[in-house]
Every structure is written in structure tokens, then in C-alpha cells.
Short mmCIF file of C-alpha atoms and ligand atoms in Angstrom, two decimals:
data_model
loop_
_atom_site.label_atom_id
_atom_site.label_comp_id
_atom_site.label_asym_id
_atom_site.label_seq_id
_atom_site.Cartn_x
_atom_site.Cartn_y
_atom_site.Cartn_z
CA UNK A 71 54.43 -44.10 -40.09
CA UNK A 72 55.03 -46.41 -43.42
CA UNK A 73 57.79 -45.12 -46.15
CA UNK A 74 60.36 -43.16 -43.75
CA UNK A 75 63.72 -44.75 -45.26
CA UNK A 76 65.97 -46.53 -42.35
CA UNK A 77 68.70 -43.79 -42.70
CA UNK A 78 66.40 -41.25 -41.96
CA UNK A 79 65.05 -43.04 -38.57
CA UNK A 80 67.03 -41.87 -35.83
CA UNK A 81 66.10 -38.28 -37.45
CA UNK A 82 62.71 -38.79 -36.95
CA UNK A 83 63.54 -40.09 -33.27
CA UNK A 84 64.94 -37.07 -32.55
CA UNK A 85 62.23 -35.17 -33.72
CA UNK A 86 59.89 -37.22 -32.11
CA UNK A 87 61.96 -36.97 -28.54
CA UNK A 88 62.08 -33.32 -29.16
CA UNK A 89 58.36 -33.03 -28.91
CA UNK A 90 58.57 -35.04 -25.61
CA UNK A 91 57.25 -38.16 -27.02
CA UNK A 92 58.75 -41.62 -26.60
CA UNK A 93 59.25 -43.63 -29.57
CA UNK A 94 61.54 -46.90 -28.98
CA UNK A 95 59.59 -48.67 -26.07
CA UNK A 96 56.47 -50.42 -27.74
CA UNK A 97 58.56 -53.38 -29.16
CA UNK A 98 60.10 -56.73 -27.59
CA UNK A 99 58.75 -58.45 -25.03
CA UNK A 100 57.03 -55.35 -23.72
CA UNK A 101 54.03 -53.44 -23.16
CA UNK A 102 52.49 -52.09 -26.55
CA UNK A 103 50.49 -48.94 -27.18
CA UNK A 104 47.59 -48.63 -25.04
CA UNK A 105 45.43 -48.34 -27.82
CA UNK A 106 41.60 -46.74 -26.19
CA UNK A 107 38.84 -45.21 -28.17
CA UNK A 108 37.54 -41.23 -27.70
CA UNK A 109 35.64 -41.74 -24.43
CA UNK A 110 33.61 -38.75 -22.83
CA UNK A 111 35.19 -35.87 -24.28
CA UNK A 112 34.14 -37.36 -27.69
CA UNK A 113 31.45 -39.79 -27.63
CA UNK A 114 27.72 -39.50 -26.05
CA UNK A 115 27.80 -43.17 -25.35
CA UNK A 116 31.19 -42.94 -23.02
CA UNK A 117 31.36 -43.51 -19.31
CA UNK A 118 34.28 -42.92 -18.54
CA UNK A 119 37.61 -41.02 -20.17
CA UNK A 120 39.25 -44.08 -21.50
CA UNK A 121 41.81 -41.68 -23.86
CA UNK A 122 43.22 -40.18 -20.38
CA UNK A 123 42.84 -43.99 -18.51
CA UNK A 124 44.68 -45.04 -21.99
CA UNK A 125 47.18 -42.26 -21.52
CA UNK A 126 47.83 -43.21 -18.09
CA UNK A 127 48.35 -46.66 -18.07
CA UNK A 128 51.15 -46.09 -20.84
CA UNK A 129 53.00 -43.12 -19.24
CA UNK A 130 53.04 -45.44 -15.63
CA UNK A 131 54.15 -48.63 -17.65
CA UNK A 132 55.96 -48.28 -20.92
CA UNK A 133 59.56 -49.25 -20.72
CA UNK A 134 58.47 -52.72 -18.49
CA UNK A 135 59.64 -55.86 -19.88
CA UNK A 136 57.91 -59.01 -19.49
CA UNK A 137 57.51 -62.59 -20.59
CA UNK A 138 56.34 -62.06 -24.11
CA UNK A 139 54.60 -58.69 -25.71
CA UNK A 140 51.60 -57.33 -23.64
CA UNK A 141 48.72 -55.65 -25.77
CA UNK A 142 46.34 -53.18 -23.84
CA UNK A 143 43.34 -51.54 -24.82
CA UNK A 144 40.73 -49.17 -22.70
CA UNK A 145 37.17 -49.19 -23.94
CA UNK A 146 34.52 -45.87 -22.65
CA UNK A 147 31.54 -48.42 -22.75
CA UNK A 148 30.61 -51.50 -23.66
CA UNK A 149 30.20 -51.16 -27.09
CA UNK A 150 33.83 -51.56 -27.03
CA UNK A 151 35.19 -49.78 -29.85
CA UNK A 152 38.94 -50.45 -28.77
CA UNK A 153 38.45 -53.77 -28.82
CA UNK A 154 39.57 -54.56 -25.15
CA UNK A 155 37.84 -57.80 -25.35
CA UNK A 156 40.51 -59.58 -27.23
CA UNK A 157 44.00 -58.24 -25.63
CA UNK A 158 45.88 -59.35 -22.50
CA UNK A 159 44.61 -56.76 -20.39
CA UNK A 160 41.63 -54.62 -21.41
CA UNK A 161 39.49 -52.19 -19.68
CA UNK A 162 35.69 -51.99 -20.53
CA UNK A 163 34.32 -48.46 -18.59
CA UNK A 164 30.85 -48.87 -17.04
CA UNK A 165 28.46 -46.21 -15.28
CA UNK A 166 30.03 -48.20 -12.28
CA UNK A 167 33.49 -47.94 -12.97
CA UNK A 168 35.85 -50.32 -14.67
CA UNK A 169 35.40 -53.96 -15.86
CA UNK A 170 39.15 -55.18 -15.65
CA UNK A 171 40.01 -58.09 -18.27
CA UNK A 172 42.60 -60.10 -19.13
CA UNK A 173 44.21 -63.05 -21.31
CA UNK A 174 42.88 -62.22 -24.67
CA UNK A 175 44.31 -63.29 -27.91
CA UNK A 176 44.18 -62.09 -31.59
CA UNK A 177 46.43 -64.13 -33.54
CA UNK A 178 47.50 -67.41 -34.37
CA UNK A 179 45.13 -67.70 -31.17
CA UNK A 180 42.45 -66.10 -31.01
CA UNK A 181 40.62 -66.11 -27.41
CA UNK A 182 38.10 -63.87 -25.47
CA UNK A 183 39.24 -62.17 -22.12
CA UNK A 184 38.33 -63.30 -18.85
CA UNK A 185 36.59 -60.48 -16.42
CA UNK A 186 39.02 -60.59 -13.29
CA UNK A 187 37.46 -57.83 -11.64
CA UNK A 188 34.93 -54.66 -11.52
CA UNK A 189 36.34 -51.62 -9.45
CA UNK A 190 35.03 -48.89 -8.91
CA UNK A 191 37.55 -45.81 -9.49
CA UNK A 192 40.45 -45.17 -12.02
CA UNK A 193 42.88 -45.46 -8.87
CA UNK A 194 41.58 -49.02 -8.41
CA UNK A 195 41.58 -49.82 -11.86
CA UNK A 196 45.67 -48.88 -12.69
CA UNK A 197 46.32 -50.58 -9.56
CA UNK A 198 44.97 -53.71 -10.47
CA UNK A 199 46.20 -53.42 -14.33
CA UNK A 200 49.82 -52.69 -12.48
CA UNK A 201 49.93 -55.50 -10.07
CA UNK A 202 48.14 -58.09 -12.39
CA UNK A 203 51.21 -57.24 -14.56
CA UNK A 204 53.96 -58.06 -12.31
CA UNK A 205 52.54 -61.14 -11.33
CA UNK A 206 52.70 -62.52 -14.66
CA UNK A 207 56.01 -60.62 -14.48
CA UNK A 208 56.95 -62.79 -12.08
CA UNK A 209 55.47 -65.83 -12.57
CA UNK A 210 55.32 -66.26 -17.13
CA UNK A 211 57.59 -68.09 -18.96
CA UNK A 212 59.59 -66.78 -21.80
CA UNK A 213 57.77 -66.27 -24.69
CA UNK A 214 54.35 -67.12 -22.17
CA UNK A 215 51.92 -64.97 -23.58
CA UNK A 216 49.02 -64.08 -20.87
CA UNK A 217 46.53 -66.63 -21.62
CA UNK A 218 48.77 -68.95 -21.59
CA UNK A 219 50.24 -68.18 -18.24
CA UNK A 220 46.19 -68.21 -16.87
CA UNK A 221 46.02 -72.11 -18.52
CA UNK A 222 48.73 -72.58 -16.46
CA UNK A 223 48.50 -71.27 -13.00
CA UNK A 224 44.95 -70.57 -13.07
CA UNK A 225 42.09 -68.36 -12.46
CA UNK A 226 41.91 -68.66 -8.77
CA UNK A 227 45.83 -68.17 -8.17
CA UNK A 228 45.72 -65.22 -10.20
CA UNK A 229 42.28 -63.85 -8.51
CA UNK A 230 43.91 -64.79 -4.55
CA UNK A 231 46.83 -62.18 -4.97
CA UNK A 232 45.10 -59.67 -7.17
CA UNK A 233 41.41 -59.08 -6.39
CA UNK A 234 40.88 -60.89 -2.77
CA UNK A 235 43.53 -59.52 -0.97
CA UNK A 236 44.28 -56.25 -0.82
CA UNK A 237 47.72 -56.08 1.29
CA UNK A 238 49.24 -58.39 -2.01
CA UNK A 239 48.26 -56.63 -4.90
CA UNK A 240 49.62 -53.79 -3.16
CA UNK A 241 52.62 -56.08 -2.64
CA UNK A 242 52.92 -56.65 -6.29
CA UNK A 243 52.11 -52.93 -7.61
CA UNK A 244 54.88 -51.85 -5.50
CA UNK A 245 56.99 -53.76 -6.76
CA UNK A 246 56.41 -52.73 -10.10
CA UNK A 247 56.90 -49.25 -9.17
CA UNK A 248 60.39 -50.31 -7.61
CA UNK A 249 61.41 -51.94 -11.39
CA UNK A 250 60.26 -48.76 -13.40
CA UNK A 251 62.85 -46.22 -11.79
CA UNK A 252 65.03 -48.73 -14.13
CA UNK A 253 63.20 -49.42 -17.15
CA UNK A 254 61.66 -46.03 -18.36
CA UNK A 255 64.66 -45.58 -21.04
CA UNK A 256 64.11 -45.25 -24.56
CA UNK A 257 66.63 -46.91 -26.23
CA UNK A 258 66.29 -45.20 -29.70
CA UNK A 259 66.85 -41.68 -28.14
CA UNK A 260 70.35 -42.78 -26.93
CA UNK A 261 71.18 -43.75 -30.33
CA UNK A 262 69.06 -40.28 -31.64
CA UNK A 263 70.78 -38.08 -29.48
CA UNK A 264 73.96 -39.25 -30.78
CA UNK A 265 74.91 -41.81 -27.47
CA UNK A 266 76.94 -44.90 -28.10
CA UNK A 267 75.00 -47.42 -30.84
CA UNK A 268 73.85 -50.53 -28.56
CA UNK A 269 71.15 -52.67 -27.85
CA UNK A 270 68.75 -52.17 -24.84
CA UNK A 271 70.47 -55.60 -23.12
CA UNK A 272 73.39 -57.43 -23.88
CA UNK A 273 72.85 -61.27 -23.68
CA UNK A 274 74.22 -63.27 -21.04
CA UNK A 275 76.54 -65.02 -22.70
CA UNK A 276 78.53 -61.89 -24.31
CA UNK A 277 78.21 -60.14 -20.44
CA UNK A 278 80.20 -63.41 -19.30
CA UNK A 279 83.06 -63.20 -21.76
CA UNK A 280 83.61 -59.65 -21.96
CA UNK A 281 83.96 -60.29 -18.10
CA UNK A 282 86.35 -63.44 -18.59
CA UNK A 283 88.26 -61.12 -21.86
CA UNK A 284 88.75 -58.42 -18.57
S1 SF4 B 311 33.46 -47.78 -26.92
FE1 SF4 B 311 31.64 -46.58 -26.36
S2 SF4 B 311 32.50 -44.63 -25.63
FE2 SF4 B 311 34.09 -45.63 -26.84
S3 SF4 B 311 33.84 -44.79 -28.91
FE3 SF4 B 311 32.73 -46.75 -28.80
S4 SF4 B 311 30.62 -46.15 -28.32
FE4 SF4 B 311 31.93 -44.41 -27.81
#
């Protein structure tokens, strides 16, 4: 939305948290809109419903922080309307199922994804998005975007825990799922709803004197 005035924001917060939406998560080093295209319900050429995969992945993951901003993108065949061939995790639907891709780039760099996998149902397919993310959770650098964390540790490290072996991408999803019963907060409906004016994190340093200053 382009021309609301900065006084009026935590207004249109409200209004937006009143409707149930969330609108302070997709910025920082975070997951971004899912952005998909119309899949079945509005396209003759979808295979899948990419809007509700789309849908999904955001409601399960928005809040999570990670190494640098995550872009994701769900595509209902491969014609690719959404683009998923260019973000850091993207989902092209097949009449098989779901062509799971990751570290794309559209930016300074601009880079292709690589295929990691093909699964077969939408179960599979947030499970491996999920798991894939904590890894590079777990193992990126600050300010590591995707691709560069693949250059780094490499395709088959990245393919050994998430698409050979079941027991650890299970591993990693869970862990995931352990993280988010502390991350799903928006921060701008605190400060919409009238709560105490902060930031989502308080840096280190400032945590250490107000410590010391107690
Ligand atoms: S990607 Fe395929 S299903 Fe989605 S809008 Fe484009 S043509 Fe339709």
C-alpha cells in the first residue's frame, strides 16, 4: 500500500490485525510473502493449488528469523508464473507433485535455482521447504543469503540431511516447529494495540548493560 502517511501506520495495523491478518513479519532477516500464482481454482493449465500451498507455507513459517531475508514463491505448473525459479526456495507443481527448488537470486545477483528434490504430496513438499529452512537456519552466516550458503557447504551436504534421509529432515522440521511456538509475534500489533513501543530484539550489547545498570 504506497501513500499511507507514517502517523497513520499503526492505524492501519490495527485495522489490518482486526481482520485477522498479520502485517509486521515480512521484513528483516525473515521469511517474505509467499508470493504463488492462481493455481487450479483459477487457471486450466494448474496442477496443483499453489494459492493454498502458498497460503500454507506462510501461515506455518512467518515470524522465523534467519540468516538474511528468505523469498518464496509456489508456481501451479511449469510455466511458472510466480516466478519460483529465481527465489531461495520455490515450488514448481507438476502432474506428479512438487519440484522443490532452492538458492535463487534476483538482485545484485541474479542466479537460477537448483532442483533439490521432486515429492510427491503437499505433506512432503512443506516438510522439505520446513527442514531445508532450518538447516540453513542453522548452518548460514549473517547476512548469508541461500545461494551463498549452497557455494559454501554444498549440494551434497545439503541433499544428505534433507532428501536422503528421512529420520534427519524430520530431525530438522521438528526443530523448526519447536522455534515457532516463539517466533509467531507480530511486532507491529504490540505497538497497534497500544503495548509498550520496542523493537522485536534488543541487541546484545544494550541486554548486557541494562543487566550490569541492574
Ligand atoms: S504457473 Fe501455470 S497454473 Fe500458474 S498461473 Fe501460470 S499457467 Fe497458470
Amino acid at each position: 500500500m504506497l501513500g499511507v502517511k507514517k502517523e497513520d501506520l499503526p492505524a492501519v495495523w490495527a485495522d489490518l490485525n482486526a481482520a485477522g491478518m498479520v502485517s509486521g513479519a515480512a521484513y528483516g532477516k525473515a521469511l517474505r510473502t509467499v508470493k504463488t500464482c492462481v493455481g487450479t481454482d483459477w487457471c486450466r493449465f494448474g496442477t496443483q493449488d499453489s494459492t493454498g500451498l502458498g497460503i500454507r507455507i506462510e501461515r506455518f513459517m512467518w515470524g522465523s528469523w534467519t540468516p538474511a531475508k528468505v523469498k518464496m514463491a509456489v508456481s501451479g505448473c511449469p510455466r511458472n508464473c510466480a516466478e519460483a525459479t529465481c527465489k531461495d526456495v520455490g515450488v514448481i507443481c507438476t502432474d506428479a507433485g512438487y519440484e522443490i527448488h532452492f538458492a535463487g537470486a534476483a538482485g545484485l545477483d541474479i542466479k537460477p535455482t537448483e532442483v533439490l528434490t521432486h515429492v510427491k504430496t503437499e505433506e512432503e513438499a512443506l516438510e522439505t521447504i520446513v527442514a531445508l529452512t532450518q538447516l540453513y537456519r542453522e548452518q548460514g552466516h549473517y547476512l548469508e543469503r541461500m545461494y551463498k550458503w549452497l557455494k559454501r557447504v554444498g549440494m551434497e551436504s545439503i541433499r544428505a540431511a534433507i532428501v536422503d534421509d528421512p529420520g534427519k529432515r524430520r530431525h530438522y522440521f521438528d526443530r523448526f516447529v519447536f522455534s515457532q511456538q516463539f517466533s509467531q509475534r507480530d511486532p507491529w500489533a504490540d505497538r497497534a494495540s497500544g503495548g509498550v513501543a520496542r523493537h522485536e530484539f534488543e541487541p546484545m550489547a544494550a541486554i548486557g548493560f541494562q543487566q550490569a545498570a541492574e
